[in-house]
CSV table of C-alpha atoms in Angstrom, one decimal:
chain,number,residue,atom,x,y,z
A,1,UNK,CA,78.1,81.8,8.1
A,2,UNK,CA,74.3,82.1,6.6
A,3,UNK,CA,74.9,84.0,3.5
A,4,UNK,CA,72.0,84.7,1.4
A,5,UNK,CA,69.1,82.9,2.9
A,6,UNK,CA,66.0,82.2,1.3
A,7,UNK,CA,62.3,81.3,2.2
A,8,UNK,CA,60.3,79.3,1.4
A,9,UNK,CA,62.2,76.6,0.3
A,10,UNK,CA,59.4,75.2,-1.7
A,11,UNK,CA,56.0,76.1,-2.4
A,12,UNK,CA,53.1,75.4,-4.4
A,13,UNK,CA,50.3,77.6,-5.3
A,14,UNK,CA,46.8,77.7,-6.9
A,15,UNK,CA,46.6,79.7,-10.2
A,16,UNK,CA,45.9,83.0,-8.7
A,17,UNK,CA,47.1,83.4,-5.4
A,18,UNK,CA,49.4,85.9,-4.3
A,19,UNK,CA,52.5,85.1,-2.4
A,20,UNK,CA,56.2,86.7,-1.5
A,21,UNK,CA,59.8,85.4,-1.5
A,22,UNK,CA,62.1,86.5,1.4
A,23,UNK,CA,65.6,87.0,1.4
A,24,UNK,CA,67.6,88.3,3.3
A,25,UNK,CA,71.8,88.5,3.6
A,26,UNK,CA,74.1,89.1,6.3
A,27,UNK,CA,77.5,90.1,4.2
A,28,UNK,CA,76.2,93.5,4.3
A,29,UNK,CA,76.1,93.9,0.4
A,30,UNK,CA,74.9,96.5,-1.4
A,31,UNK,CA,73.2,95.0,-4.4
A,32,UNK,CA,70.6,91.9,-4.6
A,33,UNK,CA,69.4,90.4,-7.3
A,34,UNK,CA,66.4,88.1,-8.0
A,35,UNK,CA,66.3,85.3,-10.8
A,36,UNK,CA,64.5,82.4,-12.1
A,37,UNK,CA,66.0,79.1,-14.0
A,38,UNK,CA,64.3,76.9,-16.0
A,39,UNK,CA,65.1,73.8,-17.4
A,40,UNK,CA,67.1,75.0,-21.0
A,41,UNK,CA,66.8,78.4,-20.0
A,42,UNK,CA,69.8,79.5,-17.9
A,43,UNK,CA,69.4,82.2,-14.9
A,44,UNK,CA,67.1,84.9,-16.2
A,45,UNK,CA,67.1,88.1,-14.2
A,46,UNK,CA,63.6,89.7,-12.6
A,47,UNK,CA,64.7,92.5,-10.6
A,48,UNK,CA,67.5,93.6,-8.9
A,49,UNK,CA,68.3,96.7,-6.0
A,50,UNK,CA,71.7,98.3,-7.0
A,51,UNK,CA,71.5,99.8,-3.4
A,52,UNK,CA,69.1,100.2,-0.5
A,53,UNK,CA,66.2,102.4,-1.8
A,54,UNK,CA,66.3,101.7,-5.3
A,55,UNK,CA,64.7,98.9,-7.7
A,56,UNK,CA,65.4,98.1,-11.2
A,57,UNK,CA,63.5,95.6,-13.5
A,58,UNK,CA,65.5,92.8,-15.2
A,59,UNK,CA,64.9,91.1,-18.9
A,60,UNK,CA,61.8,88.8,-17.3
A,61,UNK,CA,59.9,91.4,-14.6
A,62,UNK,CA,56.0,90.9,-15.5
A,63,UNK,CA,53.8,89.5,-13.4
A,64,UNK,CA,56.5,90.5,-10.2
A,65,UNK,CA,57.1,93.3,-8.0
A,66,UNK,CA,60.3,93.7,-5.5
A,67,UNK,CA,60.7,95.5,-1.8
A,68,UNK,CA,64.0,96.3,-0.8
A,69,UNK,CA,63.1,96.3,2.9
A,70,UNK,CA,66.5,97.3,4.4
A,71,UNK,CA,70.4,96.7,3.0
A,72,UNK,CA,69.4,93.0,4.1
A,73,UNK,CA,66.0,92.3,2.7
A,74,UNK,CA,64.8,91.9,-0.9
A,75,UNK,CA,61.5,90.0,-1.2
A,76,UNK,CA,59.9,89.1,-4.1
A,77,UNK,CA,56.1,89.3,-4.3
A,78,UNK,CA,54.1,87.2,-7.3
A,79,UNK,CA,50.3,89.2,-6.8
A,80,UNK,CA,48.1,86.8,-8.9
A,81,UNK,CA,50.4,83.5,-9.6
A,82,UNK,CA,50.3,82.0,-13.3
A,83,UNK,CA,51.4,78.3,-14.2
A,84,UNK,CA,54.2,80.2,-16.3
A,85,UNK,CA,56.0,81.1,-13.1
A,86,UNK,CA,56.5,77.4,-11.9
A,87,UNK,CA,60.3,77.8,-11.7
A,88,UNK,CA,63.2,77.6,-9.3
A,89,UNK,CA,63.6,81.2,-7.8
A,90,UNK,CA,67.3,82.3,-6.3
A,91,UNK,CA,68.2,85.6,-4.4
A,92,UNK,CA,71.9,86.8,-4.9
A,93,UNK,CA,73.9,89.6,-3.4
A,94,UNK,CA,76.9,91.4,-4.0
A,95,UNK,CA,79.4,94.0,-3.0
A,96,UNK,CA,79.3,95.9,-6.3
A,97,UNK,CA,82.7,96.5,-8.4
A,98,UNK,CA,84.2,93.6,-9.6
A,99,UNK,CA,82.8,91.3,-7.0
A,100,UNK,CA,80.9,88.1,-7.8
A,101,UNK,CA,77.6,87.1,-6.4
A,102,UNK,CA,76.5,84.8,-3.8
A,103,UNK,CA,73.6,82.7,-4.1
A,104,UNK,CA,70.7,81.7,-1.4
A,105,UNK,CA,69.9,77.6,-1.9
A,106,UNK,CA,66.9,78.5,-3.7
A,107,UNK,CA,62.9,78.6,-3.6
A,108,UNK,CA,61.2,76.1,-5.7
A,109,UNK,CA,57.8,77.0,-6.8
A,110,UNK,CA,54.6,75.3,-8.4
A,111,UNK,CA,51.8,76.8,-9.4
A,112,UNK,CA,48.8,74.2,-10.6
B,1,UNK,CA,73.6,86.3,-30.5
B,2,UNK,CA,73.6,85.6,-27.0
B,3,UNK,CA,75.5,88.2,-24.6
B,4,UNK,CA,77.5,85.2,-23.4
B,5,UNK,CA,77.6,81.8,-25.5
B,6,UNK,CA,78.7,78.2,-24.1
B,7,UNK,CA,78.9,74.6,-25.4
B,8,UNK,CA,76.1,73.1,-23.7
B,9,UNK,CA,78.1,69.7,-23.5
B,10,UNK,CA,77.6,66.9,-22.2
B,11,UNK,CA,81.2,66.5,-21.7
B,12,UNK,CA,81.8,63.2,-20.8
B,13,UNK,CA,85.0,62.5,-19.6
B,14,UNK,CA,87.2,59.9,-17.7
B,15,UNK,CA,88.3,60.3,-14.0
B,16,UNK,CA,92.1,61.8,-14.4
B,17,UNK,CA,91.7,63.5,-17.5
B,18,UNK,CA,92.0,67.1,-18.6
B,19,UNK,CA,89.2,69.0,-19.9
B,20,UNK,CA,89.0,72.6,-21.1
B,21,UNK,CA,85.6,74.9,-21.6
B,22,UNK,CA,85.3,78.0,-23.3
B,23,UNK,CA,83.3,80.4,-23.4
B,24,UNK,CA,82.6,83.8,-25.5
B,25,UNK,CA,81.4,86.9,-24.7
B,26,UNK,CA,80.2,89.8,-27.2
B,27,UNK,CA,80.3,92.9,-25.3
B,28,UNK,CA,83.3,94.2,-25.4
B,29,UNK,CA,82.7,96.8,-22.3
B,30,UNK,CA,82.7,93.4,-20.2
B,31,UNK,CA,84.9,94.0,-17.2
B,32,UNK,CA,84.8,91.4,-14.4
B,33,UNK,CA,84.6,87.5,-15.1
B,34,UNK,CA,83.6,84.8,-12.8
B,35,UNK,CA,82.9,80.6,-13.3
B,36,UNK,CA,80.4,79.2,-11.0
B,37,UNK,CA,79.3,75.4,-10.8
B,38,UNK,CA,76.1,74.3,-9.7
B,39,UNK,CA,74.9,70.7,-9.1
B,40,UNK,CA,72.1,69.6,-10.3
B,41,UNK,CA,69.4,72.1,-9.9
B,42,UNK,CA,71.1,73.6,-6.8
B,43,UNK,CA,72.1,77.1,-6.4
B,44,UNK,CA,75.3,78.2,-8.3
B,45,UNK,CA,78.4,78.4,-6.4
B,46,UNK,CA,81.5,80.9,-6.8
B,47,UNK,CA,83.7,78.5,-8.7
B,48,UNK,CA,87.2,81.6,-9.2
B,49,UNK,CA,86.9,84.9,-10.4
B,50,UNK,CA,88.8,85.0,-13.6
B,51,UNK,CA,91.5,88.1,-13.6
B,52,UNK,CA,93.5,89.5,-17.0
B,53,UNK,CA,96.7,87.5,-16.0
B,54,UNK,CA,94.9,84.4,-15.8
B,55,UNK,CA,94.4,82.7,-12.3
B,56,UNK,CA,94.8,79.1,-10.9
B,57,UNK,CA,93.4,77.4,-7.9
B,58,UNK,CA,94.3,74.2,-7.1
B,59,UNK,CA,93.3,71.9,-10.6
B,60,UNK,CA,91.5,74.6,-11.9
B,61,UNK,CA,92.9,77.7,-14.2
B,62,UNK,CA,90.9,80.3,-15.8
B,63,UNK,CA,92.3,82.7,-18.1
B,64,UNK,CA,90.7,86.0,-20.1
B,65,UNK,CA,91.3,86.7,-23.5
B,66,UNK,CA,90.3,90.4,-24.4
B,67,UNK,CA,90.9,90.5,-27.9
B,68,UNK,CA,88.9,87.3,-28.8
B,69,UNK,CA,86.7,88.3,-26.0
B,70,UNK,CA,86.5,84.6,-24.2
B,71,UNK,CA,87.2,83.3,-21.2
B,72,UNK,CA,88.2,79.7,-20.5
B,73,UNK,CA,88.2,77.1,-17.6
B,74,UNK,CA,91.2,74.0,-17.4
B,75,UNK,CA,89.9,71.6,-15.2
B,76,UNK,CA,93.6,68.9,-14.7
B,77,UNK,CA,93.2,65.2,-13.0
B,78,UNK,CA,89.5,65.3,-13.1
B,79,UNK,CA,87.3,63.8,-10.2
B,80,UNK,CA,83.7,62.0,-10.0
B,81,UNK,CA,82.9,65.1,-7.8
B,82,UNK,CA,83.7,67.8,-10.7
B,83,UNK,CA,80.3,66.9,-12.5
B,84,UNK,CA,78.3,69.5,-12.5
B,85,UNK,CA,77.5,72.5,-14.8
B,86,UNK,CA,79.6,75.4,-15.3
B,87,UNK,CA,78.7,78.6,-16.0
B,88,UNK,CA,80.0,81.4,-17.4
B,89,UNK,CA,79.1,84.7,-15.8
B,90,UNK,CA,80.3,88.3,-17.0
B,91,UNK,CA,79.6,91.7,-15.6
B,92,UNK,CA,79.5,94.9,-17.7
B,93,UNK,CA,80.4,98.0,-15.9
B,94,UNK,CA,78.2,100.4,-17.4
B,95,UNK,CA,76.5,101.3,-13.5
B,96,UNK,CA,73.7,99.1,-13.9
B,97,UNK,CA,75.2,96.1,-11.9
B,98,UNK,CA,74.0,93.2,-13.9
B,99,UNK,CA,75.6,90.3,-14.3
B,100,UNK,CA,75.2,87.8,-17.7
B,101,UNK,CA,75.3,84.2,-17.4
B,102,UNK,CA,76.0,81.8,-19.8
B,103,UNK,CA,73.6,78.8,-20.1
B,104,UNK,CA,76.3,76.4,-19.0
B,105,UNK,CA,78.2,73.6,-19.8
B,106,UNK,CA,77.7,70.3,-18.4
B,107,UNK,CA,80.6,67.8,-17.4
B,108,UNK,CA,80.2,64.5,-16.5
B,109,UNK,CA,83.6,62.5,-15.4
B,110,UNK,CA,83.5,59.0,-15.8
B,111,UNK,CA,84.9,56.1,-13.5
């Protein structure tokens, strides 16, 4: 029973470099979302994919772009890392309707 | 005002005892509810879906209140294992698929 799984599970970055966030899920869900916490914060939305083929920015999508790859994959791609994206990152998924999400364990990145 | 408010806590409570969270929403288009709880940092985890009758499992009920638009979480006979935050997620279903979360409340049960 993976779930939602995530890589990496951590990371750290120079200011600058590019990197991506896989996830991928095996519940065949339609939707997948991509969010960041930070301490005080709460989960913040980037970008979700409502279904396979299509993207949507969330309430925190500068400085990210998103490729869904296939109804499995969502990756999340930072192209010039900033210290202001040092964050715990979590992929979710859902069915859509009034079904809940399910989380991966989480990516946690630095950037010095 | 936030989409979806909660008392941060701490709620700091004895092991046994019964402790009750709310928390408010302010769309009023809000149609599916959900509590998760995540540890420390950790990813959240599907605590119950929260349905208009109100819904128990085990020593946990939930229960929706339209009209005041909140929902709540009874947590009975508390355990050393029920500290962790709990959030409060709601989803609108206006076709965009989002889902709000709460900033959470934090309980800590007490030996």
């Amino acid at each position: 029973n993976a779930g939602v799984t995530q890589t990496p599970k951590f990371q750290v970055l120079k200011t600058g470099q590019s990197m991506t966030l896989q996830c991928a899920q095996d519940m065949n869900h339609n939707s997948m979302y991509w969010y960041r916490q930070d301490p005080g914060m709460g989960l913040r939305l980037i970008y979700y994919s409502a279904s396979e083929g299509t993207t949507d920015k969330g309430e925190v999508p500068n400085g990210y772009n998103v490729s869904r790859l296939n109804k499995r994959e969502f990756s999340l791609r930072l192209e010039s890392a900033a210290p202001s994206q040092t964050s715990v990152y979590f992929c979710a998924s859902s069915q859509g309707g009034n079904q809940p999400q399910h989380f991966g364990d989480g990516t946690r990145l630095s950037i010095l | 005002r936030k989409e979806v408010e909660q008392d941060p806590g701490p709620f700091n409570v004895p092991e046994g005892a019964t402790v009750a969270f709310n928390c408010t929403y302010s769309n009023s288009a809000s149609q599916s509810f959900f509590w998760y709880r995540q540890d420390c940092r950790k990813e959240p985890k599907l605590l119950m879906s929260v349905y208009s009758s109100g819904n128990e499992d085990g020593r946990f009920t939930a229960q929706l209140n339209r009209a005041s638009q909140y929902i709540s979480l009874l947590i009975r006979d508390s355990k050393l294992s029920d500290s962790a935050t709990y959030l409060c997620v709601v989803r609108y279903d206006s076709g965009t698929y989002k889902y709000i979360f709460g900033t959470g409340t934090r309980l800590k049960v007490l030996a």
